Amino acid sequence: MPEEPCQCADCQRFYKEHDRLIREFPTFKQQQELSWASIQSFRTLCNKITDELQRQLSEKESNEDLSLEGNHISDKEITEALDELESVNAYLYSIEALMEKIFDSKVSNNIELKFKEIAKQLAPDPLNIDRLILNRLFHQTPDFPDKKNIN
Ligand SMILES: [Zn+2]
């Protein structure tokens, strides 16, 4: 019996997004640029939030009475978030170093045409096996109990 791909909301969102990124960025060069932009935007946002949370924390320390409108984030939440963001930033930094290596690679125009051709075949397929493998990262709920021992 073939393994049924998971159809939970997280997985379905992943299938859709995965295909969109292949359809809209069907060349080697476009995928390079997309990955780079994705890492950089994630880093930019995380860094900005880190700065903001640190500022908020130090303002609270210097002024106990300060109560900002609509600010319901506790010190504990801020401290935990800062720890998480620090790890994420370190990982993103490592990924960025690897992405620079990937950016060194180039393919000829003929190979780019091949990319486009294959992208067209790949993106409409809702059950692409490569995507299903990748999606284990996005999958938020455990698989059926009887599948636990397969891997
Ligand atoms: Zn799922």
mmCIF file of C-alpha atoms and ligand atoms in Angstrom:
data_model
loop_
_atom_site.group_PDB
_atom_site.id
_atom_site.type_symbol
_atom_site.label_atom_id
_atom_site.label_comp_id
_atom_site.label_asym_id
_atom_site.label_seq_id
_atom_site.Cartn_x
_atom_site.Cartn_y
_atom_site.Cartn_z
ATOM 1 C CA MET A 1 0.000 0.000 0.000
ATOM 2 C CA PRO A 2 1.564 3.350 -1.052
ATOM 3 C CA GLU A 3 2.169 5.883 1.670
ATOM 4 C CA GLU A 4 -0.458 8.626 1.662
ATOM 5 C CA PRO A 5 0.974 12.156 1.807
ATOM 6 C CA CYS A 6 -0.158 14.027 4.885
ATOM 7 C CA GLN A 7 -3.011 16.445 4.218
ATOM 8 C CA CYS A 8 -2.957 18.433 7.449
ATOM 9 C CA ALA A 9 -3.173 22.231 7.163
ATOM 10 C CA ASP A 10 0.583 22.728 7.675
ATOM 11 C CA CYS A 11 1.490 20.227 4.982
ATOM 12 C CA GLN A 12 -1.046 21.569 2.488
ATOM 13 C CA ARG A 13 0.278 25.078 2.994
ATOM 14 C CA PHE A 14 3.781 23.723 2.397
ATOM 15 C CA TYR A 15 2.803 21.902 -0.852
ATOM 16 C CA LYS A 16 1.227 25.077 -2.173
ATOM 17 C CA GLU A 17 4.154 27.314 -1.239
ATOM 18 C CA HIS A 18 6.733 24.844 -2.502
ATOM 19 C CA ASP A 19 5.075 24.683 -5.931
ATOM 20 C CA ARG A 20 4.633 28.437 -6.116
ATOM 21 C CA LEU A 21 8.368 28.971 -5.516
ATOM 22 C CA ILE A 22 9.224 26.539 -8.312
ATOM 23 C CA ARG A 23 6.712 28.103 -10.716
ATOM 24 C CA GLU A 24 7.735 31.690 -10.005
ATOM 25 C CA PHE A 25 11.491 31.064 -9.718
ATOM 26 C CA PRO A 26 12.136 28.294 -12.242
ATOM 27 C CA THR A 27 15.856 28.884 -12.938
ATOM 28 C CA PHE A 28 19.042 28.025 -11.060
ATOM 29 C CA LYS A 29 19.926 31.716 -10.762
ATOM 30 C CA GLN A 30 16.473 32.692 -9.535
ATOM 31 C CA GLN A 31 16.543 29.971 -6.880
ATOM 32 C CA GLN A 32 19.975 31.184 -5.736
ATOM 33 C CA GLU A 33 18.685 34.737 -5.416
ATOM 34 C CA LEU A 34 15.468 33.650 -3.757
ATOM 35 C CA SER A 35 17.305 31.626 -1.104
ATOM 36 C CA TRP A 36 19.689 34.477 -0.451
ATOM 37 C CA ALA A 37 16.902 37.039 -0.132
ATOM 38 C CA SER A 38 14.951 34.696 2.126
ATOM 39 C CA ILE A 39 17.871 34.236 4.539
ATOM 40 C CA GLN A 40 18.678 37.941 4.548
ATOM 41 C CA SER A 41 15.091 39.022 5.169
ATOM 42 C CA PHE A 42 14.825 36.530 8.038
ATOM 43 C CA ARG A 43 18.076 37.878 9.528
ATOM 44 C CA THR A 44 17.051 41.507 9.097
ATOM 45 C CA LEU A 45 13.744 40.917 10.827
ATOM 46 C CA CYS A 46 15.261 38.861 13.677
ATOM 47 C CA ASN A 47 17.975 41.475 14.260
ATOM 48 C CA LYS A 48 15.438 44.290 14.336
ATOM 49 C CA ILE A 49 13.238 42.432 16.822
ATOM 50 C CA THR A 50 16.287 41.603 18.964
ATOM 51 C CA ASP A 51 17.278 45.286 19.105
ATOM 52 C CA GLU A 52 13.726 46.271 19.929
ATOM 53 C CA LEU A 53 13.359 43.685 22.726
ATOM 54 C CA GLN A 54 16.730 44.603 24.226
ATOM 55 C CA ARG A 55 15.736 48.267 24.207
ATOM 56 C CA GLN A 56 12.418 47.425 25.842
ATOM 57 C CA LEU A 57 14.130 45.351 28.527
ATOM 58 C CA SER A 58 16.677 48.070 29.380
ATOM 59 C CA GLU A 59 13.976 50.744 29.480
ATOM 60 C CA LYS A 60 12.011 48.681 31.980
ATOM 61 C CA GLU A 61 15.122 48.297 34.136
ATOM 62 C CA SER A 62 15.802 52.022 34.155
ATOM 63 C CA ASN A 63 12.170 53.007 34.713
ATOM 64 C CA GLU A 64 10.071 50.597 36.765
ATOM 65 C CA ASP A 65 6.929 52.719 36.475
ATOM 66 C CA LEU A 66 6.975 52.842 32.700
ATOM 67 C CA SER A 67 3.810 51.311 31.304
ATOM 68 C CA LEU A 68 3.550 51.404 27.528
ATOM 69 C CA GLU A 69 0.157 51.294 25.856
ATOM 70 C CA GLY A 70 -0.636 47.872 24.453
ATOM 71 C CA ASN A 71 2.635 46.391 25.717
ATOM 72 C CA HIS A 72 1.788 43.084 27.365
ATOM 73 C CA ILE A 73 5.101 41.279 26.855
ATOM 74 C CA SER A 74 6.553 40.047 30.155
ATOM 75 C CA ASP A 75 10.262 40.205 31.008
ATOM 76 C CA LYS A 76 10.317 36.408 31.002
ATOM 77 C CA GLU A 77 8.877 36.303 27.475
ATOM 78 C CA ILE A 78 11.425 38.849 26.292
ATOM 79 C CA THR A 79 14.372 37.023 27.854
ATOM 80 C CA GLU A 80 13.263 33.678 26.392
ATOM 81 C CA ALA A 81 12.727 35.243 22.973
ATOM 82 C CA LEU A 82 16.166 36.849 23.057
ATOM 83 C CA ASP A 83 17.733 33.443 23.779
ATOM 84 C CA GLU A 84 15.848 31.856 20.885
ATOM 85 C CA LEU A 85 16.673 34.674 18.494
ATOM 86 C CA GLU A 86 20.331 34.496 19.437
ATOM 87 C CA SER A 87 20.472 30.790 18.450
ATOM 88 C CA VAL A 88 18.504 31.412 15.265
ATOM 89 C CA ASN A 89 20.807 34.236 14.303
ATOM 90 C CA ALA A 90 23.835 31.977 14.769
ATOM 91 C CA TYR A 91 22.232 29.309 12.546
ATOM 92 C CA LEU A 92 21.288 31.875 9.915
ATOM 93 C CA TYR A 93 24.844 33.149 9.932
ATOM 94 C CA SER A 94 26.066 29.598 9.217
ATOM 95 C CA ILE A 95 23.497 29.170 6.446
ATOM 96 C CA GLU A 96 24.589 32.468 4.960
ATOM 97 C CA ALA A 97 28.180 31.209 4.778
ATOM 98 C CA LEU A 98 26.970 28.083 2.952
ATOM 99 C CA MET A 99 24.766 30.155 0.641
ATOM 100 C CA GLU A 100 27.825 32.148 -0.404
ATOM 101 C CA LYS A 101 29.349 28.853 -1.580
ATOM 102 C CA ILE A 102 26.165 28.028 -3.493
ATOM 103 C CA PHE A 103 26.290 31.480 -5.054
ATOM 104 C CA ASP A 104 29.735 30.667 -6.501
ATOM 105 C CA SER A 105 28.119 28.033 -8.737
ATOM 106 C CA LYS A 106 26.883 28.890 -12.205
ATOM 107 C CA VAL A 107 25.212 26.930 -14.998
ATOM 108 C CA SER A 108 25.031 27.583 -18.742
ATOM 109 C CA ASN A 109 21.972 28.963 -20.527
ATOM 110 C CA ASN A 110 21.162 25.511 -21.871
ATOM 111 C CA ILE A 111 21.080 24.130 -18.361
ATOM 112 C CA GLU A 112 18.876 27.040 -17.277
ATOM 113 C CA LEU A 113 16.440 26.047 -20.036
ATOM 114 C CA LYS A 114 16.448 22.535 -18.628
ATOM 115 C CA PHE A 115 15.624 23.980 -15.193
ATOM 116 C CA LYS A 116 12.637 25.832 -16.661
ATOM 117 C CA GLU A 117 11.437 22.754 -18.493
ATOM 118 C CA ILE A 118 11.629 20.539 -15.411
ATOM 119 C CA ALA A 119 10.118 23.232 -13.183
ATOM 120 C CA LYS A 120 7.023 23.221 -15.377
ATOM 121 C CA GLN A 121 6.665 19.478 -14.973
ATOM 122 C CA LEU A 122 7.383 19.523 -11.257
ATOM 123 C CA ALA A 123 5.288 22.375 -9.910
ATOM 124 C CA PRO A 124 1.793 21.184 -10.871
ATOM 125 C CA ASP A 125 2.402 17.748 -9.365
ATOM 126 C CA PRO A 126 0.662 17.693 -5.983
ATOM 127 C CA LEU A 127 2.386 14.499 -4.859
ATOM 128 C CA ASN A 128 5.998 15.161 -5.755
ATOM 129 C CA ILE A 129 8.176 12.870 -3.643
ATOM 130 C CA ASP A 130 11.024 15.368 -3.157
ATOM 131 C CA ARG A 131 8.579 17.846 -1.754
ATOM 132 C CA LEU A 132 7.082 15.254 0.555
ATOM 133 C CA ILE A 133 10.533 14.495 1.943
ATOM 134 C CA LEU A 134 11.308 18.185 2.449
ATOM 135 C CA ASN A 135 8.006 18.671 4.156
ATOM 136 C CA ARG A 136 9.017 16.626 7.173
ATOM 137 C CA LEU A 137 10.512 19.877 8.447
ATOM 138 C CA PHE A 138 7.208 21.719 8.242
ATOM 139 C CA HIS A 139 5.068 18.906 9.497
ATOM 140 C CA GLN A 140 3.758 19.977 12.895
ATOM 141 C CA THR A 141 1.781 16.930 13.940
ATOM 142 C CA PRO A 142 3.179 13.430 14.512
ATOM 143 C CA ASP A 143 2.646 10.797 11.839
ATOM 144 C CA PHE A 144 0.261 7.947 12.392
ATOM 145 C CA PRO A 145 1.502 5.850 15.334
ATOM 146 C CA ASP A 146 2.036 2.772 13.143
ATOM 147 C CA LYS A 147 4.560 4.702 10.982
ATOM 148 C CA LYS A 148 6.834 5.575 13.878
ATOM 149 C CA ASN A 149 9.175 2.610 13.449
ATOM 150 C CA ILE A 150 9.700 2.922 9.677
ATOM 151 C CA ASN A 151 12.525 5.467 9.888
HETATM 152 ZN ZN ZN B 1 1.116 17.146 7.922
#
